Backbone as JSON, one array per atom type, in Angstrom:
{
  "sequence": "XXXXXXXXXXXXXXXXXXXXXXXXXXXXXXXXXXXXXXXXXXXXXXXXXXXXXXXXXXXXXXXXXXXXXXXXXXXXXXXXXXXXXXXXXXXXXXXXXXXXXXXXXXXXXXXXXXXXXXXXXXXXXXXXXXXXXXXXXXXXXXXXXXXXXXXXXXXXXXXXXXXXXXXXXXXXXXXXXXXXXXXXXXXXXXXXXXXXXXXXXXXXXXXXXXXXXXXXXXXXXXXXXXXXXXXXXXXXXXXXXXXXXXXXXXXXXXXX",
  "N": [[116.88, 236.03, -11.37], [118.24, 238.32, -9.09], [119.96, 238.62, -5.95], [120.52, 241.0, -3.53], [123.52, 241.67, -1.63], [123.67, 240.77, 1.82], [123.74, 242.98, 4.64], [126.89, 243.39, 6.07], [128.44, 242.05, 9.05], [130.61, 243.36, 10.01], [132.78, 241.96, 10.82], [135.73, 240.4, 9.5], [135.66, 238.36, 6.52], [137.63, 236.49, 6.29], [140.18, 235.39, 8.44], [143.09, 234.87, 10.53], [142.23, 232.77, 12.06], [140.74, 231.06, 10.48], [142.18, 230.44, 8.23], [144.11, 228.47, 7.9], [143.55, 226.22, 6.34], [141.53, 227.15, 4.05], [139.74, 225.75, 2.45], [138.56, 223.82, 3.93], [136.79, 224.96, 5.63], [133.61, 225.13, 7.07], [131.57, 226.97, 6.33], [132.47, 228.01, 3.91], [131.46, 228.88, 1.37], [129.71, 230.99, 2.02], [131.52, 232.79, 3.13], [133.24, 233.28, 0.98], [131.48, 234.51, -0.81], [130.84, 236.87, 0.64], [133.37, 238.03, 0.7], [133.96, 238.54, -2.07], [131.88, 240.29, -2.67], [132.77, 242.43, -1.21], [135.11, 243.29, -2.49], [134.55, 243.85, -5.12], [134.44, 246.27, -6.67], [137.08, 247.07, -7.04], [138.25, 244.92, -8.15], [139.04, 244.29, -10.85], [141.14, 246.13, -11.3], [143.02, 245.32, -9.36], [143.52, 242.75, -10.34], [144.84, 243.34, -12.79], [147.11, 244.83, -11.96], [148.45, 243.09, -10.15], [148.95, 240.82, -11.58], [150.74, 241.73, -13.28], [149.65, 242.75, -15.59], [149.1, 240.45, -17.06], [146.86, 238.87, -16.86], [144.7, 239.17, -18.64], [145.78, 238.21, -21.01], [146.1, 235.56, -20.28], [143.42, 234.82, -20.16], [142.71, 235.08, -22.86], [144.21, 233.0, -23.93], [142.87, 230.86, -22.77], [140.4, 231.06, -24.09], [141.25, 230.52, -26.7], [141.99, 227.85, -26.41], [139.55, 226.68, -26.2], [138.54, 226.3, -28.7], [136.48, 227.65, -30.23], [133.65, 228.59, -32.34], [131.39, 230.29, -34.59], [129.03, 229.04, -34.01], [128.88, 228.33, -31.4], [127.63, 227.94, -28.12], [128.31, 229.37, -25.08], [128.95, 228.86, -21.67], [129.92, 230.66, -18.98], [131.14, 230.13, -15.94], [131.19, 231.26, -12.54], [131.69, 233.87, -13.32], [132.3, 236.41, -12.44], [133.44, 239.68, -12.78], [133.15, 239.62, -15.49], [135.24, 239.42, -17.39], [136.29, 237.1, -18.75], [133.98, 236.19, -19.98], [133.48, 238.31, -21.75], [135.73, 238.07, -23.35], [135.21, 235.67, -24.67], [132.91, 236.51, -26.04], [134.04, 238.37, -27.78], [135.35, 236.62, -29.41], [133.63, 235.77, -31.31], [131.49, 233.96, -30.89], [128.28, 232.21, -30.73], [126.59, 232.66, -28.49], [126.96, 233.92, -25.14], [126.73, 233.12, -21.82], [126.92, 234.23, -18.58], [127.45, 233.24, -15.23], [127.27, 233.84, -11.78], [127.56, 233.82, -8.2], [127.71, 236.12, -6.78], [126.47, 239.18, -6.07], [127.52, 241.86, -6.28], [129.74, 241.56, -7.95], [128.52, 240.78, -10.34], [127.12, 243.11, -10.83], [129.18, 244.85, -11.56], [130.03, 243.51, -13.87], [127.76, 243.79, -15.53], [127.75, 246.55, -15.8], [129.94, 246.89, -17.42], [129.12, 246.11, -19.92], [128.7, 247.97, -21.9], [131.15, 248.24, -23.05], [131.4, 246.26, -24.88], [131.84, 245.44, -28.23], [130.42, 243.96, -30.04], [128.66, 241.13, -29.77], [126.93, 240.83, -26.7], [127.43, 239.5, -23.51], [125.1, 237.62, -21.48], [124.08, 237.85, -18.16], [123.52, 236.14, -15.05], [122.51, 235.45, -11.66], [123.67, 232.73, -9.83], [124.42, 229.33, -8.71], [127.37, 227.49, -8.94], [127.34, 224.81, -8.31], [124.79, 223.98, -8.7], [123.42, 224.38, -11.33], [121.03, 226.2, -13.18], [120.55, 225.13, -15.82], [119.86, 223.47, -18.87], [120.36, 219.95, -19.53], [123.04, 218.82, -21.64], [123.37, 221.14, -23.28], [125.26, 223.11, -23.81], [128.12, 224.22, -25.64], [130.61, 224.95, -24.73], [131.92, 225.14, -21.48], [133.23, 227.31, -19.14], [135.52, 228.32, -16.55], [137.15, 230.65, -14.7], [139.68, 231.14, -12.45], [138.01, 230.32, -10.45], [137.15, 227.72, -9.71], [138.58, 226.96, -7.52], [137.4, 228.4, -5.53], [134.94, 227.33, -5.07], [132.69, 225.58, -2.94], [132.46, 222.77, -3.07], [134.29, 221.46, -5.31], [134.22, 219.14, -6.94], [131.54, 218.58, -7.22], [130.64, 220.78, -8.68], [132.12, 220.34, -11.03], [130.91, 218.01, -11.97], [128.42, 219.08, -12.58], [129.16, 220.77, -14.67], [129.85, 218.89, -16.58], [127.36, 217.72, -16.99], [125.81, 219.78, -18.24], [127.12, 220.24, -20.6], [127.22, 219.62, -24.13], [127.61, 216.46, -25.87], [130.94, 216.09, -26.86], [131.49, 218.63, -26.12], [133.5, 221.23, -24.57], [135.29, 221.64, -21.56], [136.77, 224.3, -19.91], [139.17, 225.25, -17.69], [140.66, 227.77, -15.98], [143.22, 228.49, -13.82], [145.08, 229.47, -10.89], [148.43, 228.36, -10.15], [151.36, 226.68, -8.83], [154.69, 227.53, -9.44], [157.11, 225.18, -10.66], [159.82, 225.3, -10.74], [162.39, 225.72, -8.42], [163.69, 228.12, -7.7], [162.09, 230.07, -8.93], [159.74, 229.5, -7.58], [160.36, 230.25, -4.97], [160.66, 233.05, -5.23], [158.1, 233.66, -6.14], [156.5, 232.85, -3.96], [157.35, 234.67, -2.01], [156.5, 237.12, -3.09], [153.73, 236.6, -3.39], [152.86, 236.01, -0.85], [153.75, 238.05, 0.84], [154.02, 240.6, -0.37], [151.92, 241.13, -2.34], [149.46, 240.69, -0.76], [149.47, 242.97, 0.9], [149.62, 245.25, -0.83], [147.41, 244.83, -2.52], [145.31, 244.78, -0.7], [145.47, 247.41, 0.18], [144.86, 248.84, -2.2], [142.22, 247.98, -2.6], [141.07, 248.85, -0.3], [140.35, 246.99, 1.57], [138.63, 245.08, 4.02], [137.85, 242.55, 4.35], [139.6, 240.45, 4.33], [140.31, 239.31, 1.95], [142.69, 239.22, 0.4], [144.44, 237.94, 1.96], [143.3, 235.49, 2.04], [143.57, 234.71, -0.68], [146.38, 233.87, -1.45], [146.64, 231.76, 0.36], [144.54, 230.09, -0.31], [145.32, 229.21, -2.81], [147.74, 227.89, -2.23], [146.85, 225.74, -0.72], [145.14, 224.36, -2.34], [144.15, 221.78, -4.71], [146.66, 220.13, -6.73], [148.23, 219.89, -10.01], [148.14, 217.19, -10.84], [146.07, 216.17, -9.27], [144.01, 217.71, -10.26], [143.73, 216.68, -12.82], [142.84, 214.13, -12.13], [140.33, 214.78, -11.1], [139.02, 215.77, -13.38], [139.05, 213.37, -14.9], [137.55, 211.73, -13.2], [135.02, 212.8, -13.4], [134.29, 212.11, -15.91], [135.4, 213.32, -18.14], [137.41, 213.41, -21.12], [140.48, 213.27, -23.08], [142.28, 215.0, -21.75], [144.0, 218.05, -21.36], [146.63, 220.3, -20.59], [147.9, 223.6, -20.23], [150.72, 225.43, -19.52], [151.16, 228.6, -18.09], [152.99, 231.63, -18.04], [155.42, 230.77, -16.66], [154.35, 228.87, -14.97], [152.7, 230.08, -13.13], [150.03, 230.22, -13.62], [147.58, 227.98, -15.01], [145.91, 226.53, -17.83], [143.38, 224.23, -18.1], [141.91, 221.64, -20.03], [139.15, 219.63, -20.88], [137.17, 217.12, -22.54], [133.79, 216.33, -23.14], [132.51, 213.1, -23.41]],
  "CA": [[116.61, 236.95, -10.26], [119.44, 238.55, -8.29], [119.78, 238.96, -4.55], [121.52, 241.93, -3.02], [124.25, 241.14, -0.48], [123.21, 241.17, 3.14], [124.63, 243.88, 5.36], [127.92, 242.63, 6.75], [128.51, 242.24, 10.49], [131.8, 244.12, 10.34], [133.87, 241.02, 11.0], [136.28, 239.98, 8.21], [135.28, 237.03, 6.05], [138.77, 235.6, 6.51], [141.15, 235.82, 9.44], [144.05, 233.81, 10.83], [141.54, 231.65, 12.71], [140.14, 230.13, 9.52], [142.96, 230.44, 7.0], [145.12, 227.41, 7.8], [143.11, 225.61, 5.08], [140.19, 227.71, 3.85], [138.86, 224.83, 1.74], [137.93, 222.94, 4.91], [135.88, 225.75, 6.46], [132.24, 224.68, 6.8], [130.79, 228.01, 5.65], [133.34, 228.6, 2.9], [130.7, 229.57, 0.33], [129.23, 232.25, 2.57], [132.67, 233.69, 3.3], [133.71, 233.67, -0.36], [130.52, 235.48, -1.34], [131.04, 238.14, 1.34], [134.66, 238.56, 0.27], [133.87, 239.11, -3.41], [131.03, 241.48, -2.61], [133.55, 243.52, -0.62], [136.22, 243.75, -3.34], [134.12, 243.86, -6.52], [134.72, 247.51, -7.39], [138.52, 247.19, -7.34], [138.72, 243.58, -8.54], [139.74, 244.34, -12.14], [142.4, 246.85, -11.13], [143.95, 244.45, -8.65], [143.93, 241.69, -11.26], [145.82, 243.84, -13.74], [148.35, 245.24, -11.28], [149.17, 242.02, -9.47], [149.4, 239.84, -12.58], [151.59, 242.52, -14.18], [148.86, 242.88, -16.82], [149.1, 239.19, -17.8], [145.64, 238.09, -16.66], [143.87, 239.18, -19.84], [146.42, 237.29, -21.95], [145.74, 234.21, -19.84], [142.03, 234.56, -20.57], [142.68, 234.86, -24.31], [144.7, 231.64, -24.14], [141.77, 229.97, -22.41], [139.44, 231.11, -25.2], [141.84, 229.82, -27.84], [141.97, 226.41, -26.16], [138.18, 226.19, -26.28], [138.24, 226.0, -30.11], [135.1, 228.1, -30.48], [133.28, 229.15, -33.63], [130.18, 231.12, -34.56], [127.87, 228.23, -33.61], [129.09, 227.88, -30.03], [127.0, 228.52, -26.93], [129.31, 229.32, -24.01], [128.56, 229.15, -20.29], [131.07, 231.07, -18.18], [130.75, 229.97, -14.54], [131.99, 232.14, -11.67], [132.13, 234.85, -14.31], [132.81, 237.59, -11.77], [133.21, 240.97, -13.45], [132.85, 239.4, -16.89], [136.37, 239.51, -18.32], [136.37, 235.94, -19.64], [132.75, 236.21, -20.8], [133.69, 239.29, -22.82], [136.74, 237.52, -24.26], [134.49, 234.72, -25.53], [132.05, 237.28, -26.94], [134.9, 238.95, -28.81], [135.83, 235.56, -30.3], [132.64, 235.53, -32.36], [130.62, 232.82, -30.61], [126.85, 232.44, -30.9], [126.05, 233.25, -27.26], [127.73, 233.78, -23.9], [125.97, 233.29, -20.6], [127.77, 234.24, -17.41], [126.76, 233.0, -13.97], [128.08, 234.05, -10.58], [126.64, 233.95, -7.07], [128.03, 237.35, -6.06], [125.69, 240.29, -6.63], [128.32, 243.04, -6.63], [130.57, 241.24, -9.11], [127.64, 240.84, -11.5], [126.81, 244.52, -11.08], [130.32, 245.37, -12.33], [129.98, 242.88, -15.19], [126.7, 244.43, -16.32], [128.18, 247.92, -16.09], [130.96, 246.83, -18.47], [128.55, 245.66, -21.19], [128.84, 249.03, -22.9], [132.46, 248.1, -23.68], [131.33, 245.21, -25.89], [131.69, 245.97, -29.58], [129.46, 243.15, -30.77], [127.84, 240.31, -28.88], [126.99, 241.14, -25.27], [127.06, 238.37, -22.66], [123.96, 237.71, -20.58], [124.52, 237.44, -16.83], [122.52, 235.89, -14.02], [123.05, 235.01, -10.38], [123.42, 231.32, -9.63], [125.39, 228.52, -7.99], [128.11, 226.57, -9.81], [127.04, 223.44, -7.93], [123.4, 223.68, -9.03], [123.19, 225.28, -12.46], [119.7, 226.12, -13.79], [120.82, 225.01, -17.25], [119.42, 222.17, -19.37], [121.36, 218.95, -19.88], [123.52, 218.72, -23.02], [122.93, 222.36, -23.97], [126.35, 224.06, -23.99], [129.3, 223.76, -26.37], [131.77, 225.24, -23.88], [131.78, 225.66, -20.12], [134.52, 227.85, -18.67], [135.58, 228.87, -15.2], [138.47, 231.26, -14.53], [140.03, 231.49, -11.08], [136.79, 230.13, -9.68], [136.93, 226.37, -9.18], [139.23, 226.96, -6.2], [136.54, 229.09, -4.57], [133.69, 226.58, -4.91], [132.7, 224.79, -1.71], [132.72, 221.37, -3.44], [134.65, 221.53, -6.73], [133.85, 217.94, -7.68], [130.11, 218.71, -7.54], [130.57, 221.74, -9.78], [132.64, 219.7, -12.24], [129.86, 217.11, -12.46], [127.42, 219.95, -13.2], [129.7, 221.22, -15.96], [129.73, 217.75, -17.5], [125.93, 217.54, -17.29], [125.24, 220.79, -19.15], [127.83, 220.23, -21.88], [126.84, 218.69, -25.18], [128.68, 215.52, -26.22], [131.97, 216.78, -27.62], [131.71, 219.96, -25.55], [134.78, 221.42, -23.9], [135.4, 222.34, -20.28], [138.0, 225.08, -19.79], [139.43, 225.71, -16.32], [141.85, 228.61, -15.81], [143.42, 228.57, -12.38], [146.44, 229.68, -10.4], [149.21, 227.18, -9.82], [152.64, 226.98, -8.21], [155.83, 227.21, -10.31], [157.85, 223.99, -10.23], [161.22, 225.69, -10.57], [162.54, 226.08, -7.01], [164.04, 229.53, -7.58], [160.88, 230.82, -9.25], [158.77, 229.28, -6.51], [160.75, 231.07, -3.82], [160.3, 234.43, -5.53], [156.64, 233.71, -6.23], [155.94, 232.79, -2.61], [157.63, 235.93, -1.31], [155.59, 238.13, -3.65], [152.33, 236.22, -3.21], [152.51, 235.96, 0.57], [154.19, 239.2, 1.63], [153.84, 241.89, -1.06], [150.58, 241.25, -2.91], [148.38, 240.92, 0.22], [149.5, 244.34, 1.42], [149.29, 246.24, -1.86], [146.04, 244.6, -2.99], [144.41, 245.23, 0.37], [145.49, 248.87, 0.16], [144.11, 249.29, -3.37], [140.79, 247.68, -2.42], [140.6, 249.31, 1.02], [139.61, 245.78, 1.94], [138.61, 244.6, 5.4], [137.28, 241.2, 4.35], [140.66, 239.44, 4.36], [140.35, 238.65, 0.64], [144.03, 239.04, -0.16], [145.09, 236.92, 2.78], [142.71, 234.24, 1.56], [144.0, 234.34, -2.03], [147.55, 233.0, -1.5], [146.43, 230.54, 1.14], [143.63, 229.21, -1.06], [146.12, 228.61, -3.88], [148.73, 226.98, -1.66], [146.2, 224.57, -0.13], [144.24, 223.74, -3.3], [144.7, 220.61, -5.38], [147.68, 220.38, -7.73], [147.94, 219.54, -11.41], [147.78, 215.77, -10.95], [144.74, 216.0, -8.69], [143.05, 218.31, -11.18], [143.46, 215.69, -13.87], [142.01, 213.08, -11.54], [138.96, 215.28, -10.98], [138.49, 215.73, -14.75], [138.8, 211.97, -15.26], [136.49, 211.2, -12.35], [133.73, 213.32, -13.86], [134.0, 211.56, -17.22], [136.04, 214.06, -19.24], [138.49, 212.73, -21.82], [141.42, 214.12, -23.82], [142.74, 216.05, -20.83], [145.14, 218.85, -21.81], [146.93, 221.46, -19.74], [148.87, 224.54, -20.79], [151.38, 226.22, -18.48], [151.21, 230.03, -18.41], [153.87, 232.51, -17.27], [156.33, 230.01, -15.79], [153.62, 228.02, -14.04], [151.88, 230.85, -12.2], [148.65, 229.85, -13.93], [147.42, 226.91, -15.99], [144.61, 226.27, -18.44], [143.06, 222.81, -18.25], [140.79, 221.38, -20.94], [138.65, 218.28, -21.01], [136.09, 217.0, -23.51], [132.73, 215.4, -22.77], [132.39, 211.99, -24.35]],
  "C": [[117.88, 237.1, -9.42], [119.07, 238.95, -6.88], [120.89, 239.88, -4.11], [122.23, 241.32, -1.82], [123.66, 241.64, 0.82], [124.21, 242.13, 3.76], [125.62, 243.07, 6.19], [128.0, 243.0, 8.22], [129.68, 243.12, 10.9], [133.01, 243.24, 10.59], [134.4, 240.6, 9.63], [135.8, 238.59, 7.82], [136.37, 236.02, 6.36], [139.72, 236.22, 7.51], [142.09, 234.66, 9.71], [143.39, 232.59, 11.45], [141.0, 230.64, 11.71], [140.93, 230.0, 8.22], [144.01, 229.33, 6.91], [144.83, 226.54, 6.58], [141.68, 226.08, 4.82], [139.22, 226.78, 3.14], [138.13, 223.88, 2.68], [136.95, 223.67, 5.82], [134.44, 225.42, 6.08], [131.43, 225.7, 6.0], [131.63, 228.75, 4.62], [132.56, 229.41, 1.88], [130.22, 230.93, 0.8], [130.35, 233.26, 2.7], [133.2, 234.17, 1.95], [132.77, 234.71, -0.97], [130.71, 236.85, -0.69], [132.33, 238.82, 0.89], [134.56, 239.22, -1.1], [132.92, 240.3, -3.47], [131.81, 242.68, -2.09], [134.57, 244.11, -1.59], [135.83, 243.96, -4.79], [134.57, 245.1, -7.28], [136.18, 247.66, -7.79], [139.1, 245.89, -7.88], [139.54, 243.63, -9.83], [141.09, 245.03, -12.01], [143.42, 245.99, -10.41], [144.42, 243.29, -9.52], [145.02, 242.16, -12.21], [147.16, 244.11, -13.04], [149.12, 244.03, -10.78], [149.46, 240.81, -10.35], [150.38, 240.48, -13.54], [150.96, 242.57, -15.58], [148.89, 241.61, -17.68], [147.74, 238.49, -17.77], [144.75, 238.07, -17.89], [144.46, 238.28, -20.94], [146.12, 235.85, -21.57], [144.32, 233.87, -20.27], [141.94, 234.33, -22.08], [143.21, 233.48, -24.65], [143.61, 230.63, -23.83], [140.73, 229.91, -23.53], [139.98, 230.34, -26.4], [141.79, 228.31, -27.65], [140.57, 225.82, -26.24], [137.75, 225.86, -27.71], [136.81, 226.4, -30.49], [134.92, 228.57, -31.92], [131.94, 229.87, -33.49], [128.92, 230.36, -34.17], [127.89, 227.85, -32.14], [128.28, 228.67, -29.01], [127.94, 228.29, -25.75], [128.66, 229.66, -22.68], [129.82, 229.44, -19.49], [130.65, 231.1, -16.71], [131.72, 230.74, -13.65], [132.57, 233.28, -12.52], [132.64, 236.14, -13.69], [132.44, 238.87, -12.49], [133.13, 240.85, -14.97], [134.01, 239.4, -17.87], [136.45, 238.32, -19.27], [135.13, 235.86, -20.52], [132.92, 237.15, -21.99], [134.72, 238.8, -23.82], [136.11, 236.5, -25.19], [133.58, 235.46, -26.51], [132.85, 237.88, -28.08], [135.39, 237.91, -29.81], [134.81, 235.16, -31.35], [131.75, 234.33, -32.15], [129.16, 233.21, -30.8], [126.24, 233.13, -29.69], [127.01, 233.01, -26.11], [126.8, 234.07, -22.73], [126.93, 233.21, -19.43], [126.95, 234.06, -16.15], [127.73, 233.19, -12.82], [127.12, 234.21, -9.41], [126.84, 235.24, -6.29], [127.39, 238.56, -6.74], [126.58, 241.43, -7.11], [129.24, 242.78, -7.81], [129.73, 241.3, -10.39], [127.25, 242.27, -11.84], [127.93, 245.17, -11.89], [130.29, 244.81, -13.75], [128.93, 243.54, -16.08], [127.07, 245.86, -16.69], [129.16, 247.96, -17.26], [130.4, 246.43, -19.84], [128.66, 246.71, -22.28], [130.19, 248.96, -23.62], [132.44, 247.08, -24.81], [131.06, 245.83, -27.26], [130.65, 245.21, -30.4], [128.53, 242.44, -29.81], [128.03, 240.72, -27.42], [126.6, 239.9, -24.47], [125.79, 238.68, -21.87], [124.37, 237.15, -19.23], [123.33, 237.13, -15.93], [123.21, 235.34, -12.77], [122.69, 233.55, -10.17], [124.61, 230.62, -9.02], [126.04, 227.53, -8.94], [127.78, 225.11, -9.53], [125.6, 223.03, -8.24], [122.96, 224.64, -10.14], [121.78, 225.11, -13.02], [119.79, 226.1, -15.32], [120.43, 223.6, -17.69], [120.61, 221.25, -19.64], [121.77, 219.11, -21.35], [123.18, 219.96, -23.86], [124.05, 223.33, -24.32], [127.51, 223.43, -24.77], [130.57, 223.93, -25.56], [131.28, 225.67, -22.51], [133.16, 226.11, -19.67], [134.39, 228.31, -17.24], [137.0, 229.37, -14.97], [138.67, 231.69, -13.09], [138.83, 231.33, -10.16], [136.62, 228.76, -9.07], [137.52, 226.23, -7.78], [138.33, 227.56, -5.12], [135.21, 228.38, -4.31], [133.79, 225.7, -3.67], [133.03, 223.33, -2.0], [133.03, 221.33, -4.94], [134.19, 220.33, -7.54], [132.37, 217.97, -8.06], [129.92, 219.67, -8.71], [131.04, 221.1, -11.09], [131.61, 218.74, -12.84], [128.73, 217.9, -13.13], [127.9, 220.43, -14.58], [129.56, 220.11, -17.0], [128.27, 217.58, -17.93], [125.44, 218.51, -18.35], [125.94, 220.84, -20.5], [127.2, 219.25, -22.86], [127.93, 217.64, -25.34], [129.67, 216.2, -27.17], [132.26, 218.18, -27.11], [132.97, 220.02, -24.72], [134.61, 222.15, -22.56], [136.76, 223.01, -20.21], [138.1, 225.61, -18.37], [140.73, 226.49, -16.32], [142.03, 228.83, -14.32], [144.88, 228.86, -12.05], [147.11, 228.35, -10.09], [150.5, 227.63, -9.15], [153.76, 226.62, -9.18], [156.6, 226.01, -9.77], [159.35, 224.23, -10.12], [161.41, 226.25, -9.16], [162.86, 227.56, -6.82], [162.83, 230.41, -7.87], [159.84, 230.7, -8.14], [159.08, 230.13, -5.28], [160.37, 232.53, -4.03], [158.8, 234.63, -5.57], [156.02, 233.74, -4.84], [156.18, 234.08, -1.84], [156.67, 237.02, -1.78], [154.14, 237.86, -3.25], [151.9, 236.28, -1.75], [152.79, 237.25, 1.32], [153.95, 240.55, 0.96], [152.41, 242.07, -1.54], [149.49, 241.44, -1.86], [148.33, 242.35, 0.74], [149.05, 245.36, 0.37], [147.86, 246.07, -2.37], [145.02, 245.05, -1.95], [144.33, 246.75, 0.4], [144.68, 249.43, -1.01], [142.6, 249.12, -3.16], [140.2, 248.32, -1.17], [139.8, 248.18, 1.68], [139.74, 245.46, 3.42], [138.08, 243.18, 5.51], [138.33, 240.11, 4.52], [140.85, 238.74, 3.03], [141.76, 238.32, 0.18], [144.97, 238.33, 0.81], [144.58, 235.54, 2.38], [143.32, 233.79, 0.24], [145.25, 233.45, -2.03], [147.35, 231.69, -0.75], [145.51, 229.57, 0.41], [144.34, 228.54, -2.23], [147.06, 227.56, -3.32], [148.11, 225.7, -1.12], [145.24, 223.87, -1.09], [144.93, 222.56, -3.98], [145.71, 221.02, -6.45], [147.27, 219.87, -9.1], [147.49, 218.1, -11.55], [146.38, 215.52, -10.4], [143.66, 216.62, -9.57], [142.72, 217.34, -12.3], [142.57, 214.57, -13.34], [140.56, 213.51, -11.42], [138.3, 215.32, -12.36], [138.11, 214.3, -15.12], [137.62, 211.41, -14.48], [135.1, 211.65, -12.76], [133.38, 212.85, -15.27], [134.63, 212.27, -18.4], [137.2, 213.25, -19.83], [139.41, 213.77, -22.47], [141.91, 215.3, -22.98], [144.0, 216.72, -21.37], [145.37, 219.97, -20.81], [148.01, 222.3, -20.4], [149.4, 225.42, -19.67], [151.51, 227.66, -18.95], [152.17, 230.75, -17.47], [154.64, 231.73, -16.2], [155.61, 229.19, -14.74], [152.8, 228.76, -13.02], [150.4, 230.52, -12.39], [148.67, 228.72, -14.95], [146.02, 226.96, -16.58], [144.48, 224.77, -18.61], [141.87, 222.67, -19.19], [140.44, 219.91, -20.91], [137.46, 218.28, -21.95], [135.07, 215.98, -23.01], [132.59, 214.33, -23.84], [131.08, 212.07, -25.13]]
}
């Protein structure tokens, strides 16, 4: 069952008053939901433009790291407009289920189902921290650019572990910071000063989404802390793959 977004008050979801560290804001989940409902229609276009059309290649790498086959059941959490779900469907898996708590993003995902040449993902509205999925039922759980937006990532990771079958793979695709100092300087200038303006203009956004994006990346956990979270939830065989000079990473862990 899906719930339509409530009418917004007119105030932005994110402003300078709550952006020093958005991960510490008490009502982060509510603000993230309002933000994505506001930008859903232009989300794909902004992803393509501001990743220089690399974001779909990153998703294909994530699918490749999942080692899927025709017997795999895939759960794509924070599926958004369905790009990663569709990439898994194109890989020839048995089933793809996408879950997201944002109504407008799911509406876009469902609208795109006509683009699927074969298997069509199934989408439903739900919370990454409380998945209505049976224990030990999924071969792969994926989340692309979403773990950073969850109110309590460690709770979501424990849920991912719960629903995976033994031997199942967790795939996390997320933004990161380049470690080369020169690249980092250029990245920060683009991410903090250019992208927020152009993305906001494309989306006609008043939610503050593209002010939140760079700040949420800069204040989120790093690579070492991500591994600690995987380990803390019981995942083994941790692997990470650096994408496009460290702008994004794919992390993989396996359920024992």
